[in-house]
Coordinates of C-alpha atoms in Angstrom, one line a residue:
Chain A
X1 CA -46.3 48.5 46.2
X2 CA -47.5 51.6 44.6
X3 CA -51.1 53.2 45.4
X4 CA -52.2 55.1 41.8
X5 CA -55.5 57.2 42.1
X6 CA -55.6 58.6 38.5
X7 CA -56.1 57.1 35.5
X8 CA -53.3 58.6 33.8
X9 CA -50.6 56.8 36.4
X10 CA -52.2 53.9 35.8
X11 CA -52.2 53.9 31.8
X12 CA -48.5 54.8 32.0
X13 CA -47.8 51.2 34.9
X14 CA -50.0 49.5 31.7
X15 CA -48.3 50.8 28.6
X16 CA -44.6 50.0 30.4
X17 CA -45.9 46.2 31.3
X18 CA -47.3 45.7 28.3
X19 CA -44.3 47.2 25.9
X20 CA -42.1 45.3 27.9
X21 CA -44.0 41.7 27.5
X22 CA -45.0 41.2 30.9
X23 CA -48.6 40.0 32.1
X24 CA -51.2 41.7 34.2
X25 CA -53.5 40.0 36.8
X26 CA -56.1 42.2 37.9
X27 CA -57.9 41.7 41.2
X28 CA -61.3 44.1 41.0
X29 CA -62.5 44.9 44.5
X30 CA -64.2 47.3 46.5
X31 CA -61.9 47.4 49.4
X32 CA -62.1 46.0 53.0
X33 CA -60.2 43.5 52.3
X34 CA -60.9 40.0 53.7
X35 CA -59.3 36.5 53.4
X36 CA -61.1 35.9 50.0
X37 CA -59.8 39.3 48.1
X38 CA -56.3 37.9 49.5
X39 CA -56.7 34.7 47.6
X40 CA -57.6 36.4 44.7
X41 CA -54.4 38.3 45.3
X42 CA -52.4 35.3 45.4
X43 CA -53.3 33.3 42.7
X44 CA -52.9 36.7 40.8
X45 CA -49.3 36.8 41.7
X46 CA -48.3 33.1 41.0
X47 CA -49.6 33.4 37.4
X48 CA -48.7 37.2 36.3
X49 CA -45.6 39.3 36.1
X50 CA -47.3 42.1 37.4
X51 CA -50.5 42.5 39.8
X52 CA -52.8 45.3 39.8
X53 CA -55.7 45.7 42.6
X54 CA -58.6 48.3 42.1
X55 CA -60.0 49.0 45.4
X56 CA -63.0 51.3 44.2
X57 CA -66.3 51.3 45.7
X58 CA -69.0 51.5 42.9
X59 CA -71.6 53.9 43.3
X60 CA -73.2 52.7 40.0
X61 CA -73.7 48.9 41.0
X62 CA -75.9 50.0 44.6
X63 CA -79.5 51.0 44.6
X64 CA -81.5 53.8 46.1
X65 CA -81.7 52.6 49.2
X66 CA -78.7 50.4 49.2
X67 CA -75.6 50.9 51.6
X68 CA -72.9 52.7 49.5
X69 CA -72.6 55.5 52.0
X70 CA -72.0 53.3 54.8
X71 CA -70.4 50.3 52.6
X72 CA -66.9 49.5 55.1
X73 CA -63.5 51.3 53.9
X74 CA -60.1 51.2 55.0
X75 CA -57.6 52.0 52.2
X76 CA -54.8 52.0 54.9
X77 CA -55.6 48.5 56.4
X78 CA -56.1 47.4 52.7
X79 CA -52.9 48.5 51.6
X80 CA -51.0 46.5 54.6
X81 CA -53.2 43.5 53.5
X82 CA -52.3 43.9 49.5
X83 CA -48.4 44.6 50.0
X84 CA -48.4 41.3 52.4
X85 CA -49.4 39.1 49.2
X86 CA -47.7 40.5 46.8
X87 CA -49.8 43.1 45.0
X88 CA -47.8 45.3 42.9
X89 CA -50.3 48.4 42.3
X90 CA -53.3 49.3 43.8
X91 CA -55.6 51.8 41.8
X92 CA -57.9 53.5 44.0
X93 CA -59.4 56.2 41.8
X94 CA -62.2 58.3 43.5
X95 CA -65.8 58.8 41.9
X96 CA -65.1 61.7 40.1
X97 CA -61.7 60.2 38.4
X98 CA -63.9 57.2 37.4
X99 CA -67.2 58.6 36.1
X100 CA -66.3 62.6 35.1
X101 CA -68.8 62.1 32.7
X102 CA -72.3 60.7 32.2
X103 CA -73.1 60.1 28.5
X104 CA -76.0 58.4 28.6
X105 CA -74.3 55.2 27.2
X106 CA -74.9 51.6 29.4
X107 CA -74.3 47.9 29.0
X108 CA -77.6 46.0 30.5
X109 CA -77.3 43.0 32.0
X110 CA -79.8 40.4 30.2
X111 CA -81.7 37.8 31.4
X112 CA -79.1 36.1 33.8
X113 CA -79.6 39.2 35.5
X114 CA -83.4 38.9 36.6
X115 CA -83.1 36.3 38.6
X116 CA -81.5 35.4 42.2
X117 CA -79.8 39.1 43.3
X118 CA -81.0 40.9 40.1
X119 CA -84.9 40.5 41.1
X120 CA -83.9 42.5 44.1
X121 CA -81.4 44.8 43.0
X122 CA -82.7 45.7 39.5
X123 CA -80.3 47.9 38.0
X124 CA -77.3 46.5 40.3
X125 CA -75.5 44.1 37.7
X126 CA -75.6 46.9 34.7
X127 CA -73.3 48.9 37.4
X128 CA -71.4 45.4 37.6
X129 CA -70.6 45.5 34.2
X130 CA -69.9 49.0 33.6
X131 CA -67.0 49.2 35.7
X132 CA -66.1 46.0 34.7
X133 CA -65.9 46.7 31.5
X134 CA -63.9 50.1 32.7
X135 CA -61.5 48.6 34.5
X136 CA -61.0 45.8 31.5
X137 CA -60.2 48.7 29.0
X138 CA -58.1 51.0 31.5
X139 CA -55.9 48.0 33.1
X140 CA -56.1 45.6 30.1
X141 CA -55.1 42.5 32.3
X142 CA -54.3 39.1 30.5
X143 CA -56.4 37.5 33.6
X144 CA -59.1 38.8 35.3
X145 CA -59.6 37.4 39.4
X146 CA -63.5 36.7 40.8
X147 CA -64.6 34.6 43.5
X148 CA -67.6 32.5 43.2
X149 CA -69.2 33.8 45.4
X150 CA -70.6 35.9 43.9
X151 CA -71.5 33.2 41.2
X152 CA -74.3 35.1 39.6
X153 CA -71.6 37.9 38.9
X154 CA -69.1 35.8 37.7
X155 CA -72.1 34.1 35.4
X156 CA -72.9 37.2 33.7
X157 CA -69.2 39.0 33.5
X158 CA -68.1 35.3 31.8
X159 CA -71.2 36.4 29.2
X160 CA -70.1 39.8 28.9
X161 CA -66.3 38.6 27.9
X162 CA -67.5 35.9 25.8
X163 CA -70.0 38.3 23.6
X164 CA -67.6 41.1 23.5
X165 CA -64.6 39.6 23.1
X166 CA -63.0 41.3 26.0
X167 CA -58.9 39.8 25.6
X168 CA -58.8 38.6 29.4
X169 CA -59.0 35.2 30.9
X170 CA -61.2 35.4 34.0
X171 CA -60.0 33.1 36.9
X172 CA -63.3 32.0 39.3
X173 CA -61.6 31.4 42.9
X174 CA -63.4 29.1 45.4
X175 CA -65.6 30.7 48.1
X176 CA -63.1 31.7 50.9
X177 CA -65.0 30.7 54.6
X178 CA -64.8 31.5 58.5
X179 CA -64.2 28.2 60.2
X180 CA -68.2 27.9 61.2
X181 CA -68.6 28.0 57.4
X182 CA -69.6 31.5 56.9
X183 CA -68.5 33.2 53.7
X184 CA -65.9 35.7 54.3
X185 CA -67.4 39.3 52.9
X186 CA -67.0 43.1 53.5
X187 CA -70.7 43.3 55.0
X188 CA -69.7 40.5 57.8
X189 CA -68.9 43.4 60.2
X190 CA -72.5 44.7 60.4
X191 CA -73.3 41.6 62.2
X192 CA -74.2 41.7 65.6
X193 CA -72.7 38.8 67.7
X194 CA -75.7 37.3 68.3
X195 CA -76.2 37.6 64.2
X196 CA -72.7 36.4 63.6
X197 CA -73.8 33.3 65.7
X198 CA -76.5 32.7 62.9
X199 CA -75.2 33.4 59.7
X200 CA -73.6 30.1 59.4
X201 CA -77.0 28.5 58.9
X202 CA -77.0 30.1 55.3
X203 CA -74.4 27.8 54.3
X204 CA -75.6 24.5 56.9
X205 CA -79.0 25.3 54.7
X206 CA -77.1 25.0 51.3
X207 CA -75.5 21.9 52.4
X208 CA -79.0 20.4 53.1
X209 CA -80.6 20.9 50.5
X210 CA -77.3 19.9 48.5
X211 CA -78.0 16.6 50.2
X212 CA -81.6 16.4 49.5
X213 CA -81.4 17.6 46.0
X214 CA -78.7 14.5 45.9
X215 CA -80.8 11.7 47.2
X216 CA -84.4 13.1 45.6
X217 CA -83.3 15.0 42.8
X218 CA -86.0 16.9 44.1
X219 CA -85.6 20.8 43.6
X220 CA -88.9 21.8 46.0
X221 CA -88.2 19.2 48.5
X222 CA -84.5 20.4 48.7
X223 CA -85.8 24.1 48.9
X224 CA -88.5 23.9 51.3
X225 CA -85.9 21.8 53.9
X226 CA -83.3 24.6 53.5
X227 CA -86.0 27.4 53.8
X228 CA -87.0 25.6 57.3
X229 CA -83.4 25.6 58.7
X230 CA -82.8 28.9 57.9
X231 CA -86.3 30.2 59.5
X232 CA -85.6 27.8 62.4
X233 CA -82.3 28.6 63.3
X234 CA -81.9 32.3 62.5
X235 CA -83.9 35.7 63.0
X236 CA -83.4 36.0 59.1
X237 CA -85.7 36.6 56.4
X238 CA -85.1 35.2 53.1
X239 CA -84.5 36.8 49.8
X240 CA -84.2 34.5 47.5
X241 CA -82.9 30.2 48.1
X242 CA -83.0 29.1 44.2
X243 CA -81.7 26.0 42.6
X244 CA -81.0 27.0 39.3
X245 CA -78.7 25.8 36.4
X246 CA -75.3 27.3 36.1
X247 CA -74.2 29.6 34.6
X248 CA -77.1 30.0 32.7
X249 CA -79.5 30.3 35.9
X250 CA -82.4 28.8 33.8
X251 CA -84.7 26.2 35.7
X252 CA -82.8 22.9 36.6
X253 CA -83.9 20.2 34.3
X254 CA -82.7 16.8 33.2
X255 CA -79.8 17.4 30.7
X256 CA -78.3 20.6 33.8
X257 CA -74.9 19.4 34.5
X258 CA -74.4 22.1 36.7
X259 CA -76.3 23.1 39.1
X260 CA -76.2 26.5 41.6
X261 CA -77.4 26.4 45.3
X262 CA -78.0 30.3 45.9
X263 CA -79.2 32.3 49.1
X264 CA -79.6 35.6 50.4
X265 CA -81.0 36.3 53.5
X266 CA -81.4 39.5 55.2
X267 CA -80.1 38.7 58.7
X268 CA -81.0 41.7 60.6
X269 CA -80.4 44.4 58.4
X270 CA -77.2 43.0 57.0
X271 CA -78.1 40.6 53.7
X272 CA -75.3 37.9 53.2
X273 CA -75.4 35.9 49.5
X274 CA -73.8 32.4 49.5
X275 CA -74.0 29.3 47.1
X276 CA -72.2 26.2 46.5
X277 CA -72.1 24.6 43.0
X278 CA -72.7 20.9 41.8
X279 CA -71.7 19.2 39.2
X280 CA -74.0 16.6 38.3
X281 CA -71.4 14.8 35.6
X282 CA -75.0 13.0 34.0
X283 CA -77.0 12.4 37.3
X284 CA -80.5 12.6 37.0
X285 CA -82.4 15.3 38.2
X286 CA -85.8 15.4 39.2
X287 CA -87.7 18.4 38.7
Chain B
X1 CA -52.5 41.0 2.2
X2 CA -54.8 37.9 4.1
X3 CA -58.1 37.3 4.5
X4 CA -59.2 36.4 7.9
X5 CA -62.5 34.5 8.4
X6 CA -62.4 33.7 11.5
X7 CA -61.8 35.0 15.3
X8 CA -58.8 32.4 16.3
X9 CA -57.3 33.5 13.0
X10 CA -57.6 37.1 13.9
X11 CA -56.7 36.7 17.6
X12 CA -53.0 35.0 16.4
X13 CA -52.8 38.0 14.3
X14 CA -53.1 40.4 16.8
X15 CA -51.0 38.5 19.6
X16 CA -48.4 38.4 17.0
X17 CA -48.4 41.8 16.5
X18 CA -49.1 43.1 20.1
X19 CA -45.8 40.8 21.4
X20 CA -43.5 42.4 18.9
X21 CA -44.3 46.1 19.9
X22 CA -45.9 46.5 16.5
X23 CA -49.1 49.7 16.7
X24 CA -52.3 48.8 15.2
X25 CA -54.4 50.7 12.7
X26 CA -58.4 49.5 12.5
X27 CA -60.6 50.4 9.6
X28 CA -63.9 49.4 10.3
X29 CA -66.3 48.8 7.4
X30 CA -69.4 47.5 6.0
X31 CA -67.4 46.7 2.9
X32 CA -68.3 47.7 -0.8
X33 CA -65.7 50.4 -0.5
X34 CA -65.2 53.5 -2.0
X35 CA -62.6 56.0 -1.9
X36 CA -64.0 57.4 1.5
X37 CA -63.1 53.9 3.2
X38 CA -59.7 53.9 0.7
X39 CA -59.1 57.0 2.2
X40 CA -59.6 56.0 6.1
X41 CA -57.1 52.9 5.1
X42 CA -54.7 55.2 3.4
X43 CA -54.5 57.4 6.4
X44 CA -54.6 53.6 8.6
X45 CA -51.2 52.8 6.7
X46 CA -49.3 56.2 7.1
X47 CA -49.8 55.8 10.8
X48 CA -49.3 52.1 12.1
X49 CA -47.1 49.1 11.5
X50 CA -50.5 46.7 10.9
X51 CA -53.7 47.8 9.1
X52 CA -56.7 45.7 9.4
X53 CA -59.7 46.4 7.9
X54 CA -62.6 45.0 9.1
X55 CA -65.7 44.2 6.5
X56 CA -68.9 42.9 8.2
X57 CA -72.4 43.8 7.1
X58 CA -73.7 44.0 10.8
X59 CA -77.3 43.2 11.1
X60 CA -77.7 44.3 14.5
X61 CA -77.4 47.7 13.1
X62 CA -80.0 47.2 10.8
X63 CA -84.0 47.6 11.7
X64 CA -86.3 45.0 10.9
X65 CA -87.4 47.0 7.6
X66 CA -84.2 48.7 6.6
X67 CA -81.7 46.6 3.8
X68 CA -79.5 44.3 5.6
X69 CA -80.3 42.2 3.2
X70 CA -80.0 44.4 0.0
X71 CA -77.2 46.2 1.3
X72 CA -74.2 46.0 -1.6
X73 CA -72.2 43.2 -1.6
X74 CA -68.4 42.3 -3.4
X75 CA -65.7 40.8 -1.5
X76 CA -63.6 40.3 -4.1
X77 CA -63.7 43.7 -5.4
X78 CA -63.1 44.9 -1.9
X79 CA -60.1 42.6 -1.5
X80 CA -58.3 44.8 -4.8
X81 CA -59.2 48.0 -3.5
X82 CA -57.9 47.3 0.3
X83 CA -54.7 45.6 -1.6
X84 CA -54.2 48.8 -3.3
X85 CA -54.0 51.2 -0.7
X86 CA -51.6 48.8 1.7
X87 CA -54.2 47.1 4.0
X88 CA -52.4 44.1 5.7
X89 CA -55.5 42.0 6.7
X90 CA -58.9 42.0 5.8
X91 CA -61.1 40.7 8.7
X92 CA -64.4 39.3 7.2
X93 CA -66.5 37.1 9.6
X94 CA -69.6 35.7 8.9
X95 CA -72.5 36.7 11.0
X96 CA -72.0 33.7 12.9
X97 CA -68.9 33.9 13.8
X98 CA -69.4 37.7 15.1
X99 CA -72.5 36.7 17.3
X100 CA -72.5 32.9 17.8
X101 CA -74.3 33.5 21.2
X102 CA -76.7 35.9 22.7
X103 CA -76.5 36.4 26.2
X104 CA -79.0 39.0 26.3
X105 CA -75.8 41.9 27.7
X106 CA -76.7 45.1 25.1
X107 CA -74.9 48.3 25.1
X108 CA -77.8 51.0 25.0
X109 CA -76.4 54.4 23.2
X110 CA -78.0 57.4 25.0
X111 CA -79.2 60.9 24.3
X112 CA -77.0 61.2 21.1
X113 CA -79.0 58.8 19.7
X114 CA -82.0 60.1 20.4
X115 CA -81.8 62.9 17.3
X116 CA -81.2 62.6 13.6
X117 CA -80.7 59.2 12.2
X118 CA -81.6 57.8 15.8
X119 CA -84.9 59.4 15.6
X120 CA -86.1 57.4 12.5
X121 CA -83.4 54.2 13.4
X122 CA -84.4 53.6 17.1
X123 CA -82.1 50.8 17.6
X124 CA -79.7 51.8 15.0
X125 CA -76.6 52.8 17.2
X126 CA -77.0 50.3 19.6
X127 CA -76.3 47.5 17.3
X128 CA -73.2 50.3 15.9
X129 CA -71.9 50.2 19.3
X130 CA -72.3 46.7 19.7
X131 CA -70.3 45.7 17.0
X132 CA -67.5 48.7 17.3
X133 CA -67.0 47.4 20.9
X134 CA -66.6 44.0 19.9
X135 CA -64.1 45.1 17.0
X136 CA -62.1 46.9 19.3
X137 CA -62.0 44.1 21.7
X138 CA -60.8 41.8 18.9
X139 CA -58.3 43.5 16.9
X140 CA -57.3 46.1 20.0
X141 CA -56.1 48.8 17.9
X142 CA -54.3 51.7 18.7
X143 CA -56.2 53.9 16.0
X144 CA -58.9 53.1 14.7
X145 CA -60.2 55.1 11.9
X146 CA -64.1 56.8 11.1
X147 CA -65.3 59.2 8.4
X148 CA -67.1 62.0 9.6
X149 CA -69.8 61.6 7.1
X150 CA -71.1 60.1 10.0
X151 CA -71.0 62.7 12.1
X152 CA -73.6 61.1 14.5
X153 CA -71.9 58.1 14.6
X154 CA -68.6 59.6 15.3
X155 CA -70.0 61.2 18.0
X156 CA -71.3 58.5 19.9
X157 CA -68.5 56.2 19.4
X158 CA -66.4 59.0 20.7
X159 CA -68.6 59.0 24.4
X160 CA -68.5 55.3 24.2
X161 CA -64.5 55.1 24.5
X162 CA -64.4 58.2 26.7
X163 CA -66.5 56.9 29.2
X164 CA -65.7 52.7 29.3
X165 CA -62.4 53.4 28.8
X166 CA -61.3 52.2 25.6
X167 CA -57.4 51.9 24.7
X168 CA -58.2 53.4 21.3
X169 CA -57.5 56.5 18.9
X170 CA -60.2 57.6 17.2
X171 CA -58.6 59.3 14.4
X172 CA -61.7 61.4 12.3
X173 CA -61.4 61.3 8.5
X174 CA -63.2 64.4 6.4
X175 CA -66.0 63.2 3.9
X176 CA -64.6 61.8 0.8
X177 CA -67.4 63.7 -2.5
X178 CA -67.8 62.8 -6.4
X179 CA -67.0 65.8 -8.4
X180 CA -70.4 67.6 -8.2
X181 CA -70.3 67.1 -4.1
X182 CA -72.2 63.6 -3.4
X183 CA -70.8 62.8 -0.2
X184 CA -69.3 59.1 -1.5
X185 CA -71.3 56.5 0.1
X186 CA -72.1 52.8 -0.6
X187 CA -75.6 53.3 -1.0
X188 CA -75.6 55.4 -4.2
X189 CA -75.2 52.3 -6.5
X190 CA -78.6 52.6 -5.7
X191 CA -79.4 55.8 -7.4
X192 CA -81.1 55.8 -11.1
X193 CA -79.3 58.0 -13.0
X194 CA -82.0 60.9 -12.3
X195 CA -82.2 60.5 -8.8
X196 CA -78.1 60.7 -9.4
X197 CA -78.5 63.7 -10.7
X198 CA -80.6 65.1 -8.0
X199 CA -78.2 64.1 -5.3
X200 CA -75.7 66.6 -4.7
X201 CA -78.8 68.7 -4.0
X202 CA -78.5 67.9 0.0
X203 CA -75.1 68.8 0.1
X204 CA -76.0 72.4 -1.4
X205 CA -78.8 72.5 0.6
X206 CA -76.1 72.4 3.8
X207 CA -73.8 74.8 2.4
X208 CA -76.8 77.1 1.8
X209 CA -77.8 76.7 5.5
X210 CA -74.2 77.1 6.4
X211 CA -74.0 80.2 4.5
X212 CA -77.6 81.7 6.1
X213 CA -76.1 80.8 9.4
X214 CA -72.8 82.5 9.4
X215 CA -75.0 85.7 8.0
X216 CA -77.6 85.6 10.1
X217 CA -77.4 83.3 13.0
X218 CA -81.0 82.7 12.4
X219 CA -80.7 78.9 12.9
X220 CA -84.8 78.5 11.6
X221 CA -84.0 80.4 8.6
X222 CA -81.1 78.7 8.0
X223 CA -82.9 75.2 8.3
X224 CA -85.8 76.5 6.0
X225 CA -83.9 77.6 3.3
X226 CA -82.4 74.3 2.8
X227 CA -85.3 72.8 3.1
X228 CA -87.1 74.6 0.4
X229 CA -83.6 73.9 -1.9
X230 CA -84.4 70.0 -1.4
X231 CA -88.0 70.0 -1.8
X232 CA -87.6 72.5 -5.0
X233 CA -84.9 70.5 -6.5
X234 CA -85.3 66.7 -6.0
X235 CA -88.1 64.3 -5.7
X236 CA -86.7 63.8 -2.4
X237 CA -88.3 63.1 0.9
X238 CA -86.6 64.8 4.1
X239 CA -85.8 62.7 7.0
X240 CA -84.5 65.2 8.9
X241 CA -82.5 68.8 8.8
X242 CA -80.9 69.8 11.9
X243 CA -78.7 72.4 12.9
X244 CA -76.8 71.1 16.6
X245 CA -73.9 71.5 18.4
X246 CA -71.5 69.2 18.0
X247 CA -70.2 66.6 19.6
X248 CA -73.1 66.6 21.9
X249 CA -76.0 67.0 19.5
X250 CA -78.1 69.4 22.0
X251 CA -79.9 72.5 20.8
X252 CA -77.5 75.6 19.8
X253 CA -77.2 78.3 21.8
X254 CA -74.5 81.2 22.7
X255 CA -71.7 78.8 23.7
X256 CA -71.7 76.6 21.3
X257 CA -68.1 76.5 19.0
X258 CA -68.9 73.7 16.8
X259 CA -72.4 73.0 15.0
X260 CA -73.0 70.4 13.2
X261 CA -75.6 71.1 9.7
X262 CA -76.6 67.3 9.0
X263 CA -79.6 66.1 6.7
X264 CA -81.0 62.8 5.4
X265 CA -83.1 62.6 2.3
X266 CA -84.9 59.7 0.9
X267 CA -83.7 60.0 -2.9
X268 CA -86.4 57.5 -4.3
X269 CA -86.1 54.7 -2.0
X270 CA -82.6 55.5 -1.4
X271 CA -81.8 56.8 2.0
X272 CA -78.8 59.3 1.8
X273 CA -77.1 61.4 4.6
X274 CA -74.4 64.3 4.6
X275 CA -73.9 67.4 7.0
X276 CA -71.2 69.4 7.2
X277 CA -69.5 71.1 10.5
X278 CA -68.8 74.3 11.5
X279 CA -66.3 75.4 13.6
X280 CA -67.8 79.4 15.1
X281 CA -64.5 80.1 17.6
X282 CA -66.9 82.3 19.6
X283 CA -68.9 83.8 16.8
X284 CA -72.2 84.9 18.0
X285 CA -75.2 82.9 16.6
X286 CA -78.4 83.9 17.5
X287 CA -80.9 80.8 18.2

């Protein structure tokens, strides 16, 4: 495995794949690697010739007042993790090598982006897309690996390929979990252990109202029992818990045949998204 | 040569070239060529194993009073003249085909497009960016091929694949002029036959200003000269006359080593640009 920090060693591992015919499966992450990232990474190397991982932590896509500074690194660890599944290249570039410039130029992020993590983080998804977009042009992979967990960002990069035209198939990996049910992410290791203790009842909450919005149909019923469980059961304070169609993430109504169960909730100081998605297949929901 | 309608048809040709090592020239136009676009697609053909040139009146370019509409119109004319000059593939969507969804993502141009034709176009080069992106994420061309006639343009297409990235050339073609020095453009069907005659007025008005600039340095004198040229010699209405540097477009000072003279002029109803650049190697100008 090969770490490239410039742009130009990368361009030259992309114009030798591509002149000799070969695929490219592109993992985009932001390092500190966890069980989800090395799925990615796997079904990345069963279905490309060559693999490349970006391990780049995006100042653009964190607010104000948002951790970047203290966001978890460990390019060593993550290169042990990425060689042990098969990654080819990772492309670590720094800041500077990434954005030497600042022309003034953005993609916003429309109206998918106002709702769920967007109403809190307001410019967070145009920073998304940017490097997104970078990373598209520099790597130019035939197939581009997300995990839904992050379903609102995979709802909006799927809209950004589709009305641009961006030549790469994007691959949505299930949510990757502990065995309590917590989502696996980066940020799990600001948790206390009394925190860590809680944070499964995002998820419990998600199944419940999964359940309720099952039996009822009904999206405020199904809300307000998951909004109970979580205030019952954890220390947490909610961001957002929205039942929403996906991946338009327009309000649920009769014809949505799939719906997203999203949360984020601030436990202590450490704010943890899940979601599950159901497909309805022509059930009726009541709204 | 073939006419391509639609993406999928595109997209095979692209693959098809792309998988047998073949480079890519792009022309993009807005069609009812003239030699300035023959001369882009001449250039196109010298320097790549597949020319396509693109021809797609793009309304999103287009303000809600300008003449998307009105704008000249002749495929089949266009289809000779590409023929002629050895274009393999003309791509010519329909407007439905380019933008069959809206998902609200925009790409806003920045300062560059605050100035000049941006000033009086507001959303102008957002819907030229918009398209250009898309175009280069469809035909993914190694060189794609501008005229420098506009100069603004040119300049903010250049930040855009500098700072997302873009695998492209951007290969710069001089203005293409009629005999008396009417910078060619598709617009000057237009023209009556007297505000013909007044046209190549703006482009001696720039050469004047040029000439007052490389004398004196005085960059006001040098903008009111040519303003009194237009207003004394056409019925013409000034958009604008600016002296800049170029490619950024910021005000000229000591530094700058290439200055961009660049006018618009409402001819009748007929808006008309030119400019003219200046390369001052370290020449003093005094601002």
């Amino acid at each position: 495995m090969m770490i490239l920090s410039t742009i130009a060693e990368l361009r030259k591992v992309v114009v030798k794949a591509k002149s000799s015919g070969q695929s490219i499966g592109l993992v985009p992450t932001m390092g500190y690697l966890h069980e989800g990232h090395l799925t990615l990474a796997k079904n990345a190397r069963e279905e490309n010739d060559v693999v490349v991982m970006s391990i780049f932590v995006n100042p653009t896509q964190f607010g104000p007042n948002e951790d970047f500074e203290s966001y978890p690194r460990d390019l060593e660890r993550d290169k042990k993790l990425a060689a042990s599944v098969g990654v080819d290249y990772i492309f670590a570039p720094s800041v500077e090598e990434m954005y030497p410039h600042d022309g003034g130029i953005y993609i916003r992020a429309g109206r998918q982006a106002q709702t769920l993590c967007g109403a809190s983080r307001p410019s967070h998804f145009d920073g998304v897309l940017q490097v997104v977009a970078k990373l598209f042009n520099l790597v130019q992979p035939d197939r581009a690996y997300f995990g839904q967990k992050d379903a609102q960002q995979v709802a909006i990069i799927q809209t950004m390929v589709r009305d641009y035209n961006f030549p790469v198939e994007l691959r949505v990996v299930p949510v990757v979990r502990e065995e309590d049910g917590l989502a696996k992410s980066s940020r799990n290791v600001y948790l206390s252990s009394i925190e860590r203790m809680q944070a499964p009842v995002i998820q419990q909450a998600l199944q419940i109202a999964k359940l309720e919005l099952m039996d009822s149909g009904d999206v405020d019923k199904a809300l307000s029992q998951a909004t109970k469980i979580i205030e019952h059961n954890t220390a947490g304070k909610i961001d957002y818990l929205s039942i929403l169609t996906y991946p338009d993430l327009k309000e649920v109504d009769e014809k949505s045949d799939q719906i997203l169960l999203a949360a984020a909730v601030y436990i202590g100081k450490t704010r943890l998204i899940d979601n599950l998605i159901l497909s309805l297949k022509g059930e009726l929901i009541h709204v």
